[in-house]
Amino acid sequence: MLRVLLDGLVARVRSYGRALRHPSKVESDMAEEFHHHLELRTRDLVEGGLSREEAARRARLDFGHIATHREEALASRGLTFLDQLRFSRLDVKLGLRMLAKYPGLSLVSVIGMTVAIAVAAGAFVVADTMLNSTVPLPEGERLVALQNLDIEEGEDDPHAVHDFVQWREELRSVEDLTAFATESRNLVMPDGGTDLVAVARITASGFRVARVPPLLGRPLVDADDRPGAEPVVVIGYDEWQRRFDGDPGVIGRQLRLGTVAHTIVGVMPEDYRFPVNHAFWIPLELEPTRYERGTGPAISMFGRLASGVTLDQARAELATLGSRASAAWPDTHANLRAEVLPYTQPFSGINTPAARLNFHAIRLAVGLLLVLVAVNVSILVYARTATRLGEIAIRTALGASRRRVVLQLFVEAVMLSGLAAVLGIAITGFALGRLNTLMTGPSEPFWIEYRLTAQVVLYVIGLALLAGVIVGVLPALKVTGRHVQARLQQITARGSEIQLGRTWTAMIVLQVAIAVAVLPYAVYTAAASLQHGTAPEAFPADEIVRAFVSVEGGDAGSEETRLIGATRELLNRLEAETDIAGVTVTRGFPGYERSARLEVEDGTTISIQYNDFGVDLLPLFGVGMLAGRGFEPADAGEGSTAVIIDETLARAMGGSLETVLGRRVRLAAENIDDTQPPWLEVIGVVPNFTTTEGVDPDPDPLMYRPLALEHAMTGSGSVQIIARLHARADAPMAGRFRQIAASIDPTLQVTDTRTAASIRQEARQVHRYLGIGLSAVTLSVLLLSAAGIYAMMSFTVARRRREIGIRAALGAGARQVLTGIFARAAAQLGAGVLAGLAVALLLNQLAGGMLSSRLLVLLPTVAAIIMTVGLLAALGPARKGLAVQPTEALRGD
Amino acid sequence: MSENADLMPGTLDLLVLQAVSLGELHGYGVLLRIEQISGGALAIQQGTLYPALYRLEHQGLIESRWGTSDNNRRAKFYSITAAGRRRRGEEVAGWNRLVAAMSAALAAQPEEV
């Protein structure tokens, strides 16, 4: 039985294959075979005494209807099905003709789908790269990162020196466990100048994990990690070329990093930047006895899975070690969970299952955007397809099956979506190129590069086909449905007509509702992003310079005194520079405040942003007082309670700018058990000086506290300083700042020296791109909605042209007729607007009232635009209907 | 009463298999062979033969090759496959059982019921 089935299956597959490969040959062979049969039959009849002509005629009669037998023969080979699915160049030609015949529809559809496909493809690439990238090293997929996840904080606890040493000894499933930390060092050039570089302090095992031999010399070895070993350094290829001109005798030369002269022992090959994006590698000496468990320098750990070991096995082994640690040292390890992850995961920020899920959800949501757009386009196409019923009826009468008609319409739709896919991919490629140039820097992993891959192209092809199905097949199935085919039999002189019932009305209402519900948010977000991205600065951003000051190596606790002293000296020296008007310190750069809840003495609580900065900052930024006084030196002293608030906060506290002076406020305690912070007194009110007026219609209330240099060091061991220049600097200040700092203390580092304009630029660039992207999406949705509504309304009224003509013929006045038409149109549009308003208000509630005030303006505006478009659409066909001669209207019923 | 019998549904395939099992034939030849072995009693509309031939070929019960016929024209010749022989055997057995049962039923006398 099985053999019979198999034999049959093989024969069928072979038969289909032949038919697919040589479809025209199958038909020509059949024709030849029939012809041969008729010849032989004719010959026999002639031999039987008939004349040639009579014999030929009898032969044909005896054979029967050739076309029918041909169709049956094809059907018996299962080829009719294939024949109906096959499309030819003619279908493509017809499709192109349709695109050209309705240029407006084609343009709108292609624009809408292009934007959606570009967004979906971009999201796919970003998500795929973040989730699935591996390090480009030999067997890179077997590299793993190890971390102690603090379950309460939801973050990695990097102070894991003790754990590292223990795991290195005890773990069997992970080989060559390595620890590293990235540090900034002043690279001292031969001419005395300094350059700040990122250095990887790494245990020698890191090079064994990478399995990449150096180009010159040797990598770090275990002996280099031992206490008292000679300081050595391995450098990267680009650094070797740039700083040493590619000198093959570079091995053995000295390189000064800070106060230490390192001997160059090796040069790594080009493109080697492991573990993150490094070009300098120095030994990491770890002595756990120097630190208490849970303290010590912050390190990252990685290794390679042992041969034959899976990630799950490594996880299980480390989990066991982690549990033992939690039991043995509950004070430090009770909340820690030891984890093994694929190496690249911690860098993508997707190192928990929840984060992975979020990412997939975002990717899905972005894909759904295309579905939304395609549905919109399919509504447009349905409107157009319904006008082609006469053509479809004729094709059906001539023998085209429903499948054939649907296939034709699918091909047309795929041409639209195919064009959109090509354009969308091009836009995505361009955007990804821009994204790559934005993402350069020492903390950007070197293996992350967003580019178009074969997978993305396949994904886009899939999207185009899906769009083709939604845009082409669904409307076609609706239009060629059984109930419609029954009515197709009543073709009149004017062509047959489809009944527009509840479905049509529902589609108009849905189209309008979506537009009204979604557009206000899209418009608001796009406008806000663009504004943020393009508005001029609130203060002279080119004259304000910000830098971070820190001391090299060591940890914050032991170096605070040295840092404060050195920073004080640095500030004095900078003040003495002729082009610097003044310097001060700050906790956060203005515009990047921290959130908190503020308690007012009358019991109210307000969500605010706050910052601490030196008493000179407001004058340096040119900010005048609206009420009260500014900070004085005494305000930064111990026990001071002076605070300055901005006018937004003053208004939020009620009363005028004057009446808030002297009122008491305090930051709310973070936890119930914490002691209450002290009451502070409002001494002055300033305008909001961090954002340009009008850019943020709903700015956060702001509060400022005075900051003394002694308390200015942050948790990361640095002090943020701000300098105001007399005029815009001709050259970057970074070099000068570093030079002055180095002359005070060679280990004093000045990093990330930038003008305020440069700081803002990155964020503004992101806002700009986001704004442009959102605007493109919003415009395309608006375009599609308007086109859809226009098409449907005009089609609806055009269908009633004869009715209009008849009514006019029967004596109805123009006004009466038009009122009837517009009343119906307005009712449909109005229902859609009401539905859209309800959804918009619901969305606003869900978003926490984000848009409440703006909705009052945006919603009516969008509703008015949609109603206008819809009614205008009804106007043209209505007037055409009125122009129809009554006799013409009455004829042909 | 006509001496020709109309084909019962489903029997054309069996006749084609039988004809082809006796030797390789082109389409017209199959027709003639069926007429011959049925003594001219079975009437087949000629064109209906080809859907049956293609169906049997599609099922792998017969196979074809192009050759030259006796009138020196290119012609397609059909022969039976092993699977076709097995199917023919099964169909013949089934047919014989049907004939025996029908004969017995039609020969029944009133006193036997």
CSV table of C-alpha atoms in Angstrom, one decimal, chain A residues 641-879:
chain,number,residue,atom,x,y,z
A,641,THR,CA,18.8,76.3,53.3
A,642,ALA,CA,18.6,78.7,50.3
A,643,VAL,CA,17.1,77.5,47.1
A,644,ILE,CA,16.1,79.3,43.9
A,645,ILE,CA,13.1,78.1,41.9
A,646,ASP,CA,12.0,78.8,38.3
A,647,GLU,CA,8.8,80.6,37.4
A,648,THR,CA,7.0,77.3,36.4
A,649,LEU,CA,7.5,76.0,39.9
A,650,ALA,CA,6.5,79.3,41.4
A,651,ARG,CA,3.2,79.2,39.5
A,652,ALA,CA,2.7,75.6,40.5
A,653,MET,CA,3.1,76.6,44.2
A,654,GLY,CA,0.3,79.2,43.7
A,655,GLY,CA,0.4,82.9,44.1
A,656,SER,CA,2.7,85.4,42.4
A,657,LEU,CA,6.4,85.4,41.9
A,658,GLU,CA,6.8,87.7,44.9
A,659,THR,CA,4.6,85.7,47.3
A,660,VAL,CA,6.6,82.5,46.9
A,661,LEU,CA,9.7,84.2,48.3
A,662,GLY,CA,10.3,83.0,51.8
A,663,ARG,CA,8.1,79.9,51.5
A,664,ARG,CA,9.5,76.6,52.7
A,665,VAL,CA,9.9,73.5,50.6
A,666,ARG,CA,11.8,70.2,50.9
A,667,LEU,CA,12.6,67.2,48.8
A,668,ALA,CA,10.4,64.3,49.7
A,669,ALA,CA,12.2,61.4,51.4
A,670,GLU,CA,12.8,58.6,49.0
A,671,ASN,CA,11.8,55.8,51.3
A,672,ILE,CA,9.4,55.7,54.2
A,673,ASP,CA,12.1,54.8,56.7
A,674,ASP,CA,14.5,57.6,55.6
A,675,THR,CA,14.8,60.7,57.8
A,676,GLN,CA,13.0,63.7,56.5
A,677,PRO,CA,15.3,66.1,54.6
A,678,PRO,CA,15.5,69.6,56.0
A,679,TRP,CA,13.2,72.5,55.0
A,680,LEU,CA,14.6,74.9,52.5
A,681,GLU,CA,13.7,78.5,51.9
A,682,VAL,CA,12.9,80.0,48.5
A,683,ILE,CA,15.1,83.1,48.1
A,684,GLY,CA,14.7,83.9,44.4
A,685,VAL,CA,12.8,83.1,41.2
A,686,VAL,CA,14.4,82.8,37.8
A,687,PRO,CA,13.0,82.2,34.3
A,688,ASN,CA,13.3,78.8,32.7
A,689,PHE,CA,16.7,79.3,31.1
A,690,THR,CA,17.5,75.8,29.9
A,691,THR,CA,15.1,75.4,27.1
A,692,THR,CA,14.1,78.0,24.4
A,693,GLU,CA,10.8,79.6,25.0
A,694,GLY,CA,8.0,78.0,23.2
A,695,VAL,CA,9.9,74.8,22.5
A,696,ASP,CA,8.5,73.0,25.5
A,697,PRO,CA,4.9,74.1,26.1
A,698,ASP,CA,4.8,72.1,29.3
A,699,PRO,CA,8.2,72.5,31.0
A,700,ASP,CA,9.0,70.8,34.2
A,701,PRO,CA,9.2,72.9,37.4
A,702,LEU,CA,12.8,73.4,38.4
A,703,MET,CA,14.6,74.0,41.6
A,704,TYR,CA,18.3,74.9,42.2
A,705,ARG,CA,20.4,74.4,45.3
A,706,PRO,CA,23.8,76.0,45.8
A,707,LEU,CA,26.8,73.7,45.5
A,708,ALA,CA,30.2,74.1,47.1
A,709,LEU,CA,33.3,72.6,45.4
A,710,GLU,CA,34.0,70.4,48.5
A,711,HIS,CA,30.7,68.5,47.8
A,712,ALA,CA,30.9,68.6,44.1
A,713,MET,CA,32.4,65.2,43.5
A,714,THR,CA,30.0,62.7,42.0
A,715,GLY,CA,29.7,59.0,42.7
A,716,SER,CA,31.9,58.2,39.7
A,717,GLY,CA,34.7,60.2,41.1
A,718,SER,CA,34.7,63.3,39.0
A,719,VAL,CA,33.7,67.0,39.2
A,720,GLN,CA,31.8,68.7,36.4
A,721,ILE,CA,33.0,72.2,35.7
A,722,ILE,CA,31.6,74.9,33.5
A,723,ALA,CA,33.4,77.8,32.0
A,724,ARG,CA,32.0,80.8,30.3
A,725,LEU,CA,34.0,82.3,27.5
A,726,HIS,CA,34.0,85.9,26.5
A,727,ALA,CA,33.4,84.9,23.0
A,728,ARG,CA,33.1,81.8,20.9
A,729,ALA,CA,36.4,79.9,20.9
A,730,ASP,CA,38.2,79.5,17.6
A,731,ALA,CA,39.7,76.2,18.6
A,732,PRO,CA,38.5,73.4,20.8
A,733,MET,CA,39.3,74.1,24.4
A,734,ALA,CA,40.0,70.5,25.3
A,735,GLY,CA,43.7,70.6,24.7
A,736,ARG,CA,44.2,73.8,26.7
A,737,PHE,CA,42.2,72.5,29.6
A,738,ARG,CA,44.2,69.3,29.7
A,739,GLN,CA,47.5,71.2,29.4
A,740,ILE,CA,46.7,73.4,32.4
A,741,ALA,CA,45.5,70.3,34.4
A,742,ALA,CA,48.6,68.3,33.5
A,743,SER,CA,50.8,71.2,34.7
A,744,ILE,CA,49.0,71.1,38.1
A,745,ASP,CA,49.1,67.3,38.5
A,746,PRO,CA,50.0,64.8,35.8
A,747,THR,CA,47.3,62.4,37.0
A,748,LEU,CA,44.6,65.1,36.8
A,749,GLN,CA,42.4,64.2,33.9
A,750,VAL,CA,40.0,66.6,32.1
A,751,THR,CA,37.6,64.6,29.9
A,752,ASP,CA,34.7,65.2,27.6
A,753,THR,CA,35.4,68.9,27.2
A,754,ARG,CA,32.7,70.3,25.0
A,755,THR,CA,30.7,73.4,24.3
A,756,ALA,CA,27.1,73.4,25.4
A,757,ALA,CA,26.2,73.5,21.7
A,758,SER,CA,28.0,70.3,21.1
A,759,ILE,CA,26.4,68.6,24.1
A,760,ARG,CA,23.0,69.5,22.8
A,761,GLN,CA,23.8,68.6,19.3
A,762,GLU,CA,23.7,64.9,19.8
A,763,ALA,CA,20.3,65.0,21.6
A,764,ARG,CA,19.1,67.5,19.0
A,765,GLN,CA,20.2,65.3,16.2
A,766,VAL,CA,18.3,62.4,17.6
A,767,HIS,CA,15.2,64.6,18.1
A,768,ARG,CA,15.7,65.9,14.5
A,769,TYR,CA,15.8,62.5,13.0
A,770,LEU,CA,13.0,61.3,15.1
A,771,GLY,CA,11.0,64.3,14.2
A,772,ILE,CA,11.7,63.8,10.5
A,773,GLY,CA,10.8,60.2,10.7
A,774,LEU,CA,7.6,60.8,12.6
A,775,SER,CA,6.6,63.6,10.3
A,776,ALA,CA,7.1,61.3,7.3
A,777,VAL,CA,5.0,58.6,8.9
A,778,THR,CA,2.3,61.2,9.9
A,779,LEU,CA,2.2,62.8,6.5
A,780,SER,CA,1.9,59.5,4.8
A,781,VAL,CA,-0.9,58.4,7.1
A,782,LEU,CA,-2.7,61.7,6.6
A,783,LEU,CA,-2.2,61.4,2.9
A,784,LEU,CA,-3.6,57.9,2.8
A,785,SER,CA,-6.5,58.8,5.1
A,786,ALA,CA,-7.4,61.8,3.0
A,787,ALA,CA,-7.1,59.9,-0.2
A,788,GLY,CA,-9.1,57.0,1.1
A,789,ILE,CA,-11.9,59.2,2.4
A,790,TYR,CA,-11.9,61.2,-0.8
A,791,ALA,CA,-12.0,58.1,-3.0
A,792,MET,CA,-14.8,56.5,-1.0
A,793,MET,CA,-16.9,59.6,-0.8
A,794,SER,CA,-16.6,60.5,-4.4
A,795,PHE,CA,-17.3,56.9,-5.4
A,796,THR,CA,-20.4,56.7,-3.2
A,797,VAL,CA,-21.8,59.8,-4.7
A,798,ALA,CA,-20.9,58.9,-8.2
A,799,ARG,CA,-22.9,55.7,-7.8
A,800,ARG,CA,-25.9,57.8,-7.1
A,801,ARG,CA,-25.6,60.0,-10.2
A,802,ARG,CA,-28.5,58.4,-11.9
A,803,GLU,CA,-30.6,58.7,-8.9
A,804,ILE,CA,-29.7,62.4,-8.8
A,805,GLY,CA,-30.6,62.8,-12.4
A,806,ILE,CA,-33.9,61.1,-11.9
A,807,ARG,CA,-34.8,63.2,-8.9
A,808,ALA,CA,-33.9,66.3,-10.9
A,809,ALA,CA,-36.1,65.0,-13.7
A,810,LEU,CA,-38.9,64.5,-11.3
A,811,GLY,CA,-38.7,68.2,-10.3
A,812,ALA,CA,-36.5,68.2,-7.2
A,813,GLY,CA,-34.5,71.4,-6.9
A,814,ALA,CA,-30.8,71.4,-6.9
A,815,ARG,CA,-30.6,72.5,-3.3
A,816,GLN,CA,-32.9,69.8,-2.2
A,817,VAL,CA,-30.9,67.1,-4.0
A,818,LEU,CA,-27.6,68.4,-2.8
A,819,THR,CA,-28.8,68.7,0.8
A,820,GLY,CA,-29.9,65.0,0.6
A,821,ILE,CA,-26.4,64.0,-0.6
A,822,PHE,CA,-24.5,66.1,1.8
A,823,ALA,CA,-26.6,65.1,4.7
A,824,ARG,CA,-25.8,61.4,4.1
A,825,ALA,CA,-22.2,62.2,3.5
A,826,ALA,CA,-22.0,64.3,6.6
A,827,ALA,CA,-23.7,61.6,8.6
A,828,GLN,CA,-21.1,59.0,7.6
A,829,LEU,CA,-18.3,61.4,8.2
A,830,GLY,CA,-19.8,62.6,11.4
A,831,ALA,CA,-20.1,59.0,12.7
A,832,GLY,CA,-16.5,58.5,12.0
A,833,VAL,CA,-15.4,61.7,13.6
A,834,LEU,CA,-17.4,60.9,16.8
A,835,ALA,CA,-15.9,57.4,16.9
A,836,GLY,CA,-12.4,58.9,16.4
A,837,LEU,CA,-12.9,61.5,19.1
A,838,ALA,CA,-14.0,58.8,21.6
A,839,VAL,CA,-10.9,56.8,20.8
A,840,ALA,CA,-8.6,59.8,21.0
A,841,LEU,CA,-9.9,60.8,24.4
A,842,LEU,CA,-9.5,57.2,25.6
A,843,LEU,CA,-5.9,57.1,24.4
A,844,ASN,CA,-5.3,60.4,26.1
A,845,GLN,CA,-6.6,58.9,29.4
A,846,LEU,CA,-4.4,55.9,29.0
A,847,ALA,CA,-1.4,58.1,28.3
A,848,GLY,CA,-2.0,59.9,31.6
A,849,GLY,CA,-3.6,63.0,30.1
A,850,MET,CA,-0.4,63.7,28.1
A,851,LEU,CA,-2.2,65.7,25.5
A,852,SER,CA,-5.2,67.2,27.3
A,853,SER,CA,-4.6,70.8,26.5
A,854,ARG,CA,-3.3,70.3,23.0
A,855,LEU,CA,-6.2,68.0,22.2
A,856,LEU,CA,-8.6,70.9,22.5
A,857,VAL,CA,-6.9,72.4,19.5
A,858,LEU,CA,-5.7,69.4,17.6
A,859,LEU,CA,-8.8,67.2,17.6
A,860,PRO,CA,-11.2,69.8,16.2
A,861,THR,CA,-8.6,70.8,13.6
A,862,VAL,CA,-8.1,67.2,12.4
A,863,ALA,CA,-11.8,66.6,12.5
A,864,ALA,CA,-12.5,69.7,10.5
A,865,ILE,CA,-9.8,68.8,7.9
A,866,ILE,CA,-11.3,65.3,7.5
A,867,MET,CA,-14.9,66.6,7.2
A,868,THR,CA,-13.8,69.2,4.6
A,869,VAL,CA,-12.0,66.6,2.5
A,870,GLY,CA,-14.9,64.2,2.7
A,871,LEU,CA,-17.5,66.9,1.8
A,872,LEU,CA,-15.4,68.3,-1.0
A,873,ALA,CA,-15.1,64.8,-2.4
A,874,ALA,CA,-18.9,64.6,-2.5
A,875,LEU,CA,-19.2,67.9,-4.2
A,876,GLY,CA,-17.7,67.1,-7.5
A,877,PRO,CA,-19.8,64.0,-8.3
A,878,ALA,CA,-22.9,65.7,-6.9
A,879,ARG,CA,-22.6,68.6,-9.3
